[in-house]
Amino acid sequence: EDQVTQSPEALRLQEGESSSLNCSYTVSGLRGLFWYRQDPGKGPEFLFTLYSAGEEKEKERLKATLTKKESFLHITAPKPEDSATYLCAVQAMSGGSARQLTFGSGTQLTVLP
Amino acid sequence: NAGVTQTPKFQVLKTGQSMTLQCAQDMNHEYMSWYRQDPGMGLRLIHYSVGAGITDQGEVPNGYNVSRSTTEDFPLRLLSAAPSQTSVYFCASSYSRSSYEQYFGPGTRLTVT
Protein backbone atom coordinates (compact mmCIF):
# COMPACT_ATOMS: atom_id res chain seq x y z
CA GLU A 1 0.00 0.00 0.00
CA ASP A 2 1.29 3.42 -0.96
CA GLN A 3 1.89 5.79 1.95
CA VAL A 4 2.77 9.46 2.17
CA THR A 5 3.69 11.25 5.41
CA GLN A 6 4.26 15.00 5.57
CA SER A 7 6.03 16.89 8.33
CA PRO A 8 5.68 19.13 10.13
CA GLU A 9 1.89 19.41 10.25
CA ALA A 10 2.20 23.17 10.74
CA LEU A 11 5.07 25.63 10.38
CA ARG A 12 5.23 29.30 11.27
CA LEU A 13 8.04 31.38 9.79
CA GLN A 14 9.02 35.01 9.88
CA GLU A 15 9.20 36.72 6.52
CA GLY A 16 12.63 35.97 5.04
CA GLU A 17 13.25 32.92 7.27
CA SER A 18 14.05 30.00 4.96
CA SER A 19 12.96 26.45 5.81
CA SER A 20 12.01 23.06 4.37
CA LEU A 21 8.94 20.87 4.32
CA ASN A 22 9.32 17.10 4.27
CA CYS A 23 7.39 14.41 2.39
CA SER A 24 8.30 10.79 3.16
CA TYR A 25 6.82 8.11 0.95
CA THR A 26 6.55 4.37 0.53
CA VAL A 27 5.56 3.17 -2.91
CA SER A 28 6.49 0.34 -5.19
CA GLY A 29 7.39 1.61 -8.61
CA LEU A 30 7.28 5.39 -8.28
CA ARG A 31 6.03 7.08 -11.41
CA GLY A 32 5.99 10.60 -10.03
CA LEU A 33 5.87 12.71 -6.88
CA PHE A 34 3.75 15.85 -6.94
CA TRP A 35 3.60 19.02 -4.90
CA TYR A 36 0.43 21.09 -4.71
CA ARG A 37 -0.40 24.35 -2.96
CA GLN A 38 -3.82 24.82 -1.38
CA ASP A 39 -5.16 28.17 -0.21
CA PRO A 40 -8.00 28.28 2.35
CA GLY A 41 -11.37 27.58 0.77
CA LYS A 42 -9.87 26.63 -2.59
CA GLY A 43 -8.83 23.53 -4.47
CA PRO A 44 -5.22 22.38 -4.70
CA GLU A 45 -3.04 24.04 -7.33
CA PHE A 46 -0.30 22.06 -9.06
CA LEU A 47 3.30 23.13 -8.39
CA PHE A 48 5.80 20.44 -9.42
CA THR A 49 6.29 16.89 -10.60
CA LEU A 50 9.50 14.98 -9.77
CA TYR A 51 10.24 11.72 -11.53
CA SER A 52 13.48 10.26 -10.18
CA ALA A 53 15.92 10.53 -7.29
CA GLY A 54 18.26 13.48 -7.63
CA GLU A 55 15.84 15.59 -9.61
CA GLU A 56 15.19 19.20 -8.59
CA LYS A 57 12.59 21.74 -9.76
CA GLU A 58 12.34 25.44 -8.94
CA LYS A 59 9.62 28.05 -9.10
CA GLU A 60 10.20 31.50 -7.63
CA ARG A 61 11.05 30.96 -3.93
CA LEU A 62 10.25 27.23 -4.00
CA LYS A 63 12.59 24.36 -4.82
CA ALA A 64 11.54 20.71 -4.70
CA THR A 65 14.02 17.85 -4.43
CA LEU A 66 13.60 14.08 -4.49
CA THR A 67 15.44 11.11 -2.99
CA LYS A 68 14.44 7.44 -3.02
CA LYS A 69 12.52 7.82 0.23
CA GLU A 70 11.52 11.46 0.58
CA SER A 71 11.04 14.82 -1.03
CA PHE A 72 11.75 18.26 0.34
CA LEU A 73 10.10 21.54 -0.54
CA HIS A 74 12.61 24.28 0.25
CA ILE A 75 11.24 27.78 0.73
CA THR A 76 13.84 30.53 0.41
CA ALA A 77 13.17 33.96 1.94
CA PRO A 78 9.40 33.34 2.17
CA LYS A 79 6.82 36.12 1.95
CA PRO A 80 3.38 36.28 3.60
CA GLU A 81 1.77 35.38 0.26
CA ASP A 82 3.51 31.98 0.47
CA SER A 83 1.21 31.10 3.37
CA ALA A 84 -0.84 28.06 2.35
CA THR A 85 -1.12 24.33 2.89
CA TYR A 86 1.38 22.37 0.81
CA LEU A 87 0.32 18.88 -0.26
CA CYS A 88 2.52 16.05 -1.46
CA ALA A 89 1.24 13.12 -3.52
CA VAL A 90 2.74 10.04 -5.16
CA GLN A 91 1.69 8.02 -8.16
CA ALA A 92 2.87 4.45 -8.68
CA MET A 93 2.97 2.18 -11.68
CA SER A 94 1.24 -1.16 -11.59
CA GLY A 95 1.10 -3.63 -14.45
CA GLY A 96 2.25 -0.95 -16.87
CA SER A 97 -0.53 1.45 -15.88
CA ALA A 98 -0.42 4.54 -13.69
CA ARG A 99 -2.25 4.09 -10.41
CA GLN A 100 -4.24 6.73 -8.57
CA LEU A 101 -2.62 9.50 -6.61
CA THR A 102 -2.00 8.99 -2.89
CA PHE A 103 -1.92 12.27 -0.96
CA GLY A 104 -0.29 13.24 2.31
CA SER A 105 -2.23 15.27 4.87
CA GLY A 106 -0.27 18.43 4.14
CA THR A 107 1.86 21.04 5.91
CA GLN A 108 0.15 24.29 6.83
CA LEU A 109 2.66 27.09 6.33
CA THR A 110 2.17 30.54 7.87
CA VAL A 111 4.62 33.32 7.03
CA LEU A 112 4.42 36.28 9.37
CA PRO A 113 5.28 39.81 8.16
CA ASN B 1 -11.82 28.78 -19.98
CA ALA B 2 -13.67 28.39 -16.68
CA GLY B 3 -11.58 25.32 -15.80
CA VAL B 4 -13.26 22.99 -13.30
CA THR B 5 -16.48 24.27 -11.77
CA GLN B 6 -18.41 22.78 -8.85
CA THR B 7 -21.85 23.49 -7.46
CA PRO B 8 -23.04 24.10 -4.84
CA LYS B 9 -20.26 25.67 -2.80
CA PHE B 10 -21.96 24.87 0.51
CA GLN B 11 -24.70 22.38 1.40
CA VAL B 12 -26.36 21.19 4.58
CA LEU B 13 -28.26 17.90 4.51
CA LYS B 14 -30.17 15.88 7.04
CA THR B 15 -29.32 12.25 7.61
CA GLY B 16 -30.99 10.10 4.97
CA GLN B 17 -31.43 12.84 2.37
CA SER B 18 -29.94 12.44 -1.09
CA MET B 19 -28.31 15.01 -3.32
CA THR B 20 -26.04 15.45 -6.32
CA LEU B 21 -22.81 17.43 -6.36
CA GLN B 22 -22.18 18.86 -9.79
CA CYS B 23 -18.80 19.04 -11.53
CA ALA B 24 -18.03 20.32 -15.01
CA GLN B 25 -14.86 21.08 -16.96
CA ASP B 26 -14.37 22.86 -20.28
CA MET B 27 -10.83 21.67 -21.08
CA ASN B 28 -11.87 18.51 -22.96
CA HIS B 29 -10.13 16.37 -20.35
CA GLU B 30 -10.72 12.63 -20.48
CA TYR B 31 -9.90 11.89 -16.84
CA MET B 32 -12.09 13.18 -14.01
CA SER B 33 -12.17 12.27 -10.35
CA TRP B 34 -13.83 13.03 -7.04
CA TYR B 35 -11.96 13.39 -3.75
CA ARG B 36 -13.01 14.10 -0.21
CA GLN B 37 -10.79 16.05 2.15
CA ASP B 38 -11.03 15.58 5.90
CA PRO B 39 -8.84 17.18 8.58
CA GLY B 40 -5.61 15.26 9.11
CA MET B 41 -6.41 12.66 6.44
CA GLY B 42 -5.46 14.25 3.17
CA LEU B 43 -7.36 13.89 -0.07
CA ARG B 44 -8.96 10.48 -0.61
CA LEU B 45 -10.22 9.27 -3.96
CA ILE B 46 -13.94 8.39 -4.13
CA HIS B 47 -14.59 7.58 -7.81
CA TYR B 48 -12.93 8.33 -11.08
CA SER B 49 -13.64 8.20 -14.81
CA VAL B 50 -11.21 7.70 -17.70
CA GLY B 51 -13.75 8.83 -20.29
CA ALA B 52 -17.44 9.17 -21.07
CA GLY B 53 -19.31 6.02 -20.08
CA ILE B 54 -16.42 4.61 -17.99
CA THR B 55 -16.24 4.95 -14.22
CA ASP B 56 -14.47 3.06 -11.44
CA GLN B 57 -14.19 3.05 -7.67
CA GLY B 58 -11.46 4.72 -5.71
CA GLU B 59 -10.36 4.30 -2.11
CA VAL B 60 -13.63 5.32 -0.37
CA PRO B 61 -16.59 4.66 -2.74
CA ASN B 62 -19.26 3.46 -0.29
CA GLY B 63 -22.35 5.67 -0.15
CA TYR B 64 -21.56 7.46 -3.42
CA ASN B 65 -22.54 6.93 -7.05
CA VAL B 66 -21.20 8.48 -10.22
CA SER B 67 -21.95 8.44 -13.92
CA ARG B 68 -20.30 10.08 -16.90
CA SER B 69 -22.59 10.61 -19.86
CA THR B 70 -20.52 13.42 -21.40
CA THR B 71 -16.84 14.40 -21.40
CA GLU B 72 -17.65 17.65 -19.61
CA ASP B 73 -19.77 16.53 -16.64
CA PHE B 74 -19.09 14.16 -13.76
CA PRO B 75 -21.76 14.39 -11.02
CA LEU B 76 -21.39 12.73 -7.62
CA ARG B 77 -24.55 11.39 -5.99
CA LEU B 78 -25.00 10.80 -2.28
CA LEU B 79 -27.67 8.14 -1.99
CA SER B 80 -28.59 8.45 1.70
CA ALA B 81 -26.47 11.03 3.50
CA ALA B 82 -24.77 10.11 6.77
CA PRO B 83 -22.88 12.32 9.26
CA SER B 84 -19.67 10.48 8.24
CA GLN B 85 -20.01 12.08 4.82
CA THR B 86 -19.51 15.56 6.26
CA SER B 87 -16.46 16.72 4.35
CA VAL B 88 -15.13 18.98 1.65
CA TYR B 89 -15.50 17.45 -1.80
CA PHE B 90 -13.20 18.27 -4.71
CA CYS B 91 -13.59 17.39 -8.34
CA ALA B 92 -10.45 17.21 -10.50
CA SER B 93 -9.67 16.67 -14.15
CA SER B 94 -6.65 15.98 -16.31
CA TYR B 95 -5.93 15.14 -19.91
CA SER B 96 -5.53 11.46 -19.00
CA ARG B 97 -4.94 9.29 -15.91
CA SER B 98 -1.23 9.33 -16.65
CA SER B 99 -1.14 13.13 -16.97
CA TYR B 100 0.92 14.69 -14.24
CA GLU B 101 -1.07 17.86 -13.72
CA GLN B 102 -4.56 17.62 -12.28
CA TYR B 103 -6.82 20.67 -12.19
CA PHE B 104 -9.02 20.93 -9.12
CA GLY B 105 -12.34 22.67 -8.68
CA PRO B 106 -13.04 25.07 -5.79
CA GLY B 107 -14.76 22.42 -3.67
CA THR B 108 -18.14 21.80 -2.05
CA ARG B 109 -18.38 21.93 1.74
CA LEU B 110 -21.03 19.44 2.83
CA THR B 111 -22.43 19.13 6.34
CA VAL B 112 -24.74 16.25 7.26
CA THR B 113 -26.68 16.66 10.49
Tab-separated table of C-alpha atoms in Angstrom:
chain	number	residue	atom	x	y	z
A	1	GLU	CA	0.000	0.000	0.000
A	2	ASP	CA	1.290	3.422	-0.960
A	3	GLN	CA	1.890	5.788	1.952
A	4	VAL	CA	2.766	9.461	2.174
A	5	THR	CA	3.693	11.254	5.409
A	6	GLN	CA	4.260	14.999	5.567
A	7	SER	CA	6.029	16.888	8.334
A	8	PRO	CA	5.681	19.129	10.133
A	9	GLU	CA	1.895	19.412	10.254
A	10	ALA	CA	2.205	23.165	10.742
A	11	LEU	CA	5.074	25.631	10.377
A	12	ARG	CA	5.230	29.298	11.270
A	13	LEU	CA	8.039	31.383	9.789
A	14	GLN	CA	9.023	35.008	9.878
A	15	GLU	CA	9.197	36.717	6.515
A	16	GLY	CA	12.633	35.971	5.043
A	17	GLU	CA	13.246	32.915	7.269
A	18	SER	CA	14.055	29.996	4.964
A	19	SER	CA	12.964	26.446	5.813
A	20	SER	CA	12.013	23.064	4.365
A	21	LEU	CA	8.938	20.868	4.322
A	22	ASN	CA	9.319	17.096	4.272
A	23	CYS	CA	7.387	14.410	2.392
A	24	SER	CA	8.297	10.791	3.163
A	25	TYR	CA	6.821	8.112	0.951
A	26	THR	CA	6.548	4.373	0.530
A	27	VAL	CA	5.556	3.174	-2.913
A	28	SER	CA	6.485	0.338	-5.190
A	29	GLY	CA	7.389	1.613	-8.614
A	30	LEU	CA	7.280	5.385	-8.278
A	31	ARG	CA	6.028	7.077	-11.407
A	32	GLY	CA	5.988	10.596	-10.030
A	33	LEU	CA	5.875	12.712	-6.882
A	34	PHE	CA	3.747	15.848	-6.942
A	35	TRP	CA	3.601	19.017	-4.901
A	36	TYR	CA	0.430	21.090	-4.709
A	37	ARG	CA	-0.396	24.349	-2.964
A	38	GLN	CA	-3.824	24.822	-1.379
A	39	ASP	CA	-5.159	28.175	-0.209
A	40	PRO	CA	-7.999	28.285	2.353
A	41	GLY	CA	-11.374	27.576	0.770
A	42	LYS	CA	-9.865	26.635	-2.588
A	43	GLY	CA	-8.834	23.532	-4.473
A	44	PRO	CA	-5.216	22.382	-4.705
A	45	GLU	CA	-3.039	24.043	-7.331
A	46	PHE	CA	-0.301	22.058	-9.063
A	47	LEU	CA	3.299	23.132	-8.394
A	48	PHE	CA	5.802	20.437	-9.416
A	49	THR	CA	6.286	16.887	-10.598
A	50	LEU	CA	9.498	14.980	-9.767
A	51	TYR	CA	10.242	11.719	-11.534
A	52	SER	CA	13.477	10.263	-10.180
A	53	ALA	CA	15.918	10.532	-7.290
A	54	GLY	CA	18.261	13.480	-7.626
A	55	GLU	CA	15.838	15.589	-9.606
A	56	GLU	CA	15.187	19.200	-8.587
A	57	LYS	CA	12.586	21.737	-9.760
A	58	GLU	CA	12.342	25.439	-8.944
A	59	LYS	CA	9.622	28.055	-9.096
A	60	GLU	CA	10.196	31.502	-7.631
A	61	ARG	CA	11.047	30.960	-3.934
A	62	LEU	CA	10.252	27.229	-3.999
A	63	LYS	CA	12.592	24.360	-4.819
A	64	ALA	CA	11.543	20.712	-4.704
A	65	THR	CA	14.023	17.855	-4.432
A	66	LEU	CA	13.603	14.080	-4.486
A	67	THR	CA	15.441	11.105	-2.991
A	68	LYS	CA	14.440	7.441	-3.025
A	69	LYS	CA	12.515	7.820	0.229
A	70	GLU	CA	11.516	11.459	0.577
A	71	SER	CA	11.040	14.819	-1.028
A	72	PHE	CA	11.747	18.260	0.337
A	73	LEU	CA	10.105	21.543	-0.535
A	74	HIS	CA	12.612	24.276	0.250
A	75	ILE	CA	11.240	27.779	0.733
A	76	THR	CA	13.836	30.530	0.409
A	77	ALA	CA	13.165	33.962	1.943
A	78	PRO	CA	9.402	33.345	2.166
A	79	LYS	CA	6.819	36.119	1.948
A	80	PRO	CA	3.378	36.279	3.596
A	81	GLU	CA	1.768	35.375	0.259
A	82	ASP	CA	3.514	31.980	0.472
A	83	SER	CA	1.214	31.100	3.370
A	84	ALA	CA	-0.837	28.061	2.354
A	85	THR	CA	-1.119	24.332	2.889
A	86	TYR	CA	1.380	22.371	0.814
A	87	LEU	CA	0.322	18.883	-0.261
A	88	CYS	CA	2.525	16.049	-1.462
A	89	ALA	CA	1.236	13.116	-3.518
A	90	VAL	CA	2.742	10.037	-5.163
A	91	GLN	CA	1.685	8.018	-8.156
A	92	ALA	CA	2.871	4.452	-8.682
A	93	MET	CA	2.971	2.184	-11.680
A	94	SER	CA	1.235	-1.164	-11.593
A	95	GLY	CA	1.099	-3.627	-14.452
A	96	GLY	CA	2.251	-0.954	-16.869
A	97	SER	CA	-0.527	1.452	-15.885
A	98	ALA	CA	-0.419	4.541	-13.694
A	99	ARG	CA	-2.252	4.092	-10.407
A	100	GLN	CA	-4.241	6.728	-8.573
A	101	LEU	CA	-2.623	9.505	-6.613
A	102	THR	CA	-2.002	8.987	-2.887
A	103	PHE	CA	-1.923	12.269	-0.955
A	104	GLY	CA	-0.294	13.240	2.309
A	105	SER	CA	-2.226	15.270	4.871
A	106	GLY	CA	-0.274	18.433	4.141
A	107	THR	CA	1.861	21.041	5.906
A	108	GLN	CA	0.148	24.292	6.832
A	109	LEU	CA	2.664	27.095	6.333
A	110	THR	CA	2.172	30.540	7.873
A	111	VAL	CA	4.621	33.320	7.027
A	112	LEU	CA	4.419	36.282	9.373
A	113	PRO	CA	5.283	39.807	8.160
B	1	ASN	CA	-11.815	28.775	-19.978
B	2	ALA	CA	-13.672	28.392	-16.682
B	3	GLY	CA	-11.575	25.322	-15.802
B	4	VAL	CA	-13.256	22.989	-13.298
B	5	THR	CA	-16.477	24.269	-11.766
B	6	GLN	CA	-18.407	22.778	-8.854
B	7	THR	CA	-21.850	23.494	-7.464
B	8	PRO	CA	-23.044	24.099	-4.845
B	9	LYS	CA	-20.258	25.673	-2.802
B	10	PHE	CA	-21.956	24.873	0.506
B	11	GLN	CA	-24.696	22.380	1.402
B	12	VAL	CA	-26.360	21.192	4.582
B	13	LEU	CA	-28.261	17.899	4.506
B	14	LYS	CA	-30.168	15.884	7.043
B	15	THR	CA	-29.321	12.248	7.608
B	16	GLY	CA	-30.988	10.104	4.968
B	17	GLN	CA	-31.425	12.836	2.368
B	18	SER	CA	-29.941	12.438	-1.090
B	19	MET	CA	-28.305	15.006	-3.317
B	20	THR	CA	-26.037	15.449	-6.325
B	21	LEU	CA	-22.811	17.428	-6.358
B	22	GLN	CA	-22.179	18.864	-9.790
B	23	CYS	CA	-18.804	19.038	-11.534
B	24	ALA	CA	-18.032	20.320	-15.011
B	25	GLN	CA	-14.859	21.076	-16.964
B	26	ASP	CA	-14.369	22.857	-20.277
B	27	MET	CA	-10.829	21.669	-21.076
B	28	ASN	CA	-11.871	18.513	-22.960
B	29	HIS	CA	-10.134	16.373	-20.346
B	30	GLU	CA	-10.716	12.634	-20.476
B	31	TYR	CA	-9.905	11.894	-16.837
B	32	MET	CA	-12.089	13.180	-14.005
B	33	SER	CA	-12.169	12.267	-10.348
B	34	TRP	CA	-13.833	13.026	-7.042
B	35	TYR	CA	-11.955	13.391	-3.753
B	36	ARG	CA	-13.007	14.103	-0.213
B	37	GLN	CA	-10.787	16.047	2.154
B	38	ASP	CA	-11.032	15.579	5.904
B	39	PRO	CA	-8.842	17.181	8.580
B	40	GLY	CA	-5.614	15.260	9.110
B	41	MET	CA	-6.414	12.659	6.440
B	42	GLY	CA	-5.464	14.250	3.166
B	43	LEU	CA	-7.361	13.888	-0.072
B	44	ARG	CA	-8.963	10.475	-0.609
B	45	LEU	CA	-10.223	9.275	-3.964
B	46	ILE	CA	-13.939	8.392	-4.127
B	47	HIS	CA	-14.591	7.584	-7.806
B	48	TYR	CA	-12.931	8.328	-11.078
B	49	SER	CA	-13.635	8.196	-14.810
B	50	VAL	CA	-11.213	7.702	-17.696
B	51	GLY	CA	-13.753	8.826	-20.288
B	52	ALA	CA	-17.443	9.169	-21.072
B	53	GLY	CA	-19.310	6.019	-20.082
B	54	ILE	CA	-16.420	4.614	-17.994
B	55	THR	CA	-16.238	4.947	-14.218
B	56	ASP	CA	-14.474	3.056	-11.442
B	57	GLN	CA	-14.186	3.053	-7.673
B	58	GLY	CA	-11.456	4.722	-5.711
B	59	GLU	CA	-10.361	4.297	-2.109
B	60	VAL	CA	-13.632	5.316	-0.372
B	61	PRO	CA	-16.589	4.664	-2.741
B	62	ASN	CA	-19.259	3.461	-0.291
B	63	GLY	CA	-22.349	5.674	-0.149
B	64	TYR	CA	-21.564	7.456	-3.423
B	65	ASN	CA	-22.541	6.925	-7.046
B	66	VAL	CA	-21.195	8.481	-10.220
B	67	SER	CA	-21.949	8.441	-13.916
B	68	ARG	CA	-20.296	10.079	-16.899
B	69	SER	CA	-22.593	10.612	-19.860
B	70	THR	CA	-20.521	13.423	-21.400
B	71	THR	CA	-16.843	14.400	-21.401
B	72	GLU	CA	-17.652	17.653	-19.610
B	73	ASP	CA	-19.771	16.527	-16.642
B	74	PHE	CA	-19.092	14.163	-13.758
B	75	PRO	CA	-21.759	14.391	-11.021
B	76	LEU	CA	-21.386	12.727	-7.622
B	77	ARG	CA	-24.546	11.392	-5.988
B	78	LEU	CA	-25.002	10.802	-2.283
B	79	LEU	CA	-27.668	8.140	-1.993
B	80	SER	CA	-28.590	8.449	1.697
B	81	ALA	CA	-26.475	11.031	3.498
B	82	ALA	CA	-24.773	10.109	6.770
B	83	PRO	CA	-22.880	12.318	9.258
B	84	SER	CA	-19.675	10.477	8.243
B	85	GLN	CA	-20.011	12.082	4.816
B	86	THR	CA	-19.512	15.558	6.264
B	87	SER	CA	-16.461	16.721	4.354
B	88	VAL	CA	-15.133	18.983	1.649
B	89	TYR	CA	-15.499	17.455	-1.800
B	90	PHE	CA	-13.205	18.267	-4.713
B	91	CYS	CA	-13.591	17.391	-8.343
B	92	ALA	CA	-10.453	17.214	-10.497
B	93	SER	CA	-9.674	16.667	-14.148
B	94	SER	CA	-6.651	15.979	-16.311
B	95	TYR	CA	-5.935	15.137	-19.913
B	96	SER	CA	-5.534	11.460	-18.997
B	97	ARG	CA	-4.937	9.292	-15.908
B	98	SER	CA	-1.230	9.332	-16.650
B	99	SER	CA	-1.135	13.128	-16.971
B	100	TYR	CA	0.920	14.689	-14.235
B	101	GLU	CA	-1.071	17.865	-13.715
B	102	GLN	CA	-4.562	17.621	-12.281
B	103	TYR	CA	-6.819	20.670	-12.190
B	104	PHE	CA	-9.021	20.926	-9.119
B	105	GLY	CA	-12.337	22.668	-8.684
B	106	PRO	CA	-13.045	25.074	-5.788
B	107	GLY	CA	-14.758	22.424	-3.669
B	108	THR	CA	-18.144	21.803	-2.046
B	109	ARG	CA	-18.380	21.934	1.735
B	110	LEU	CA	-21.027	19.435	2.832
B	111	THR	CA	-22.432	19.126	6.336
B	112	VAL	CA	-24.740	16.249	7.256
B	113	THR	CA	-26.682	16.660	10.492
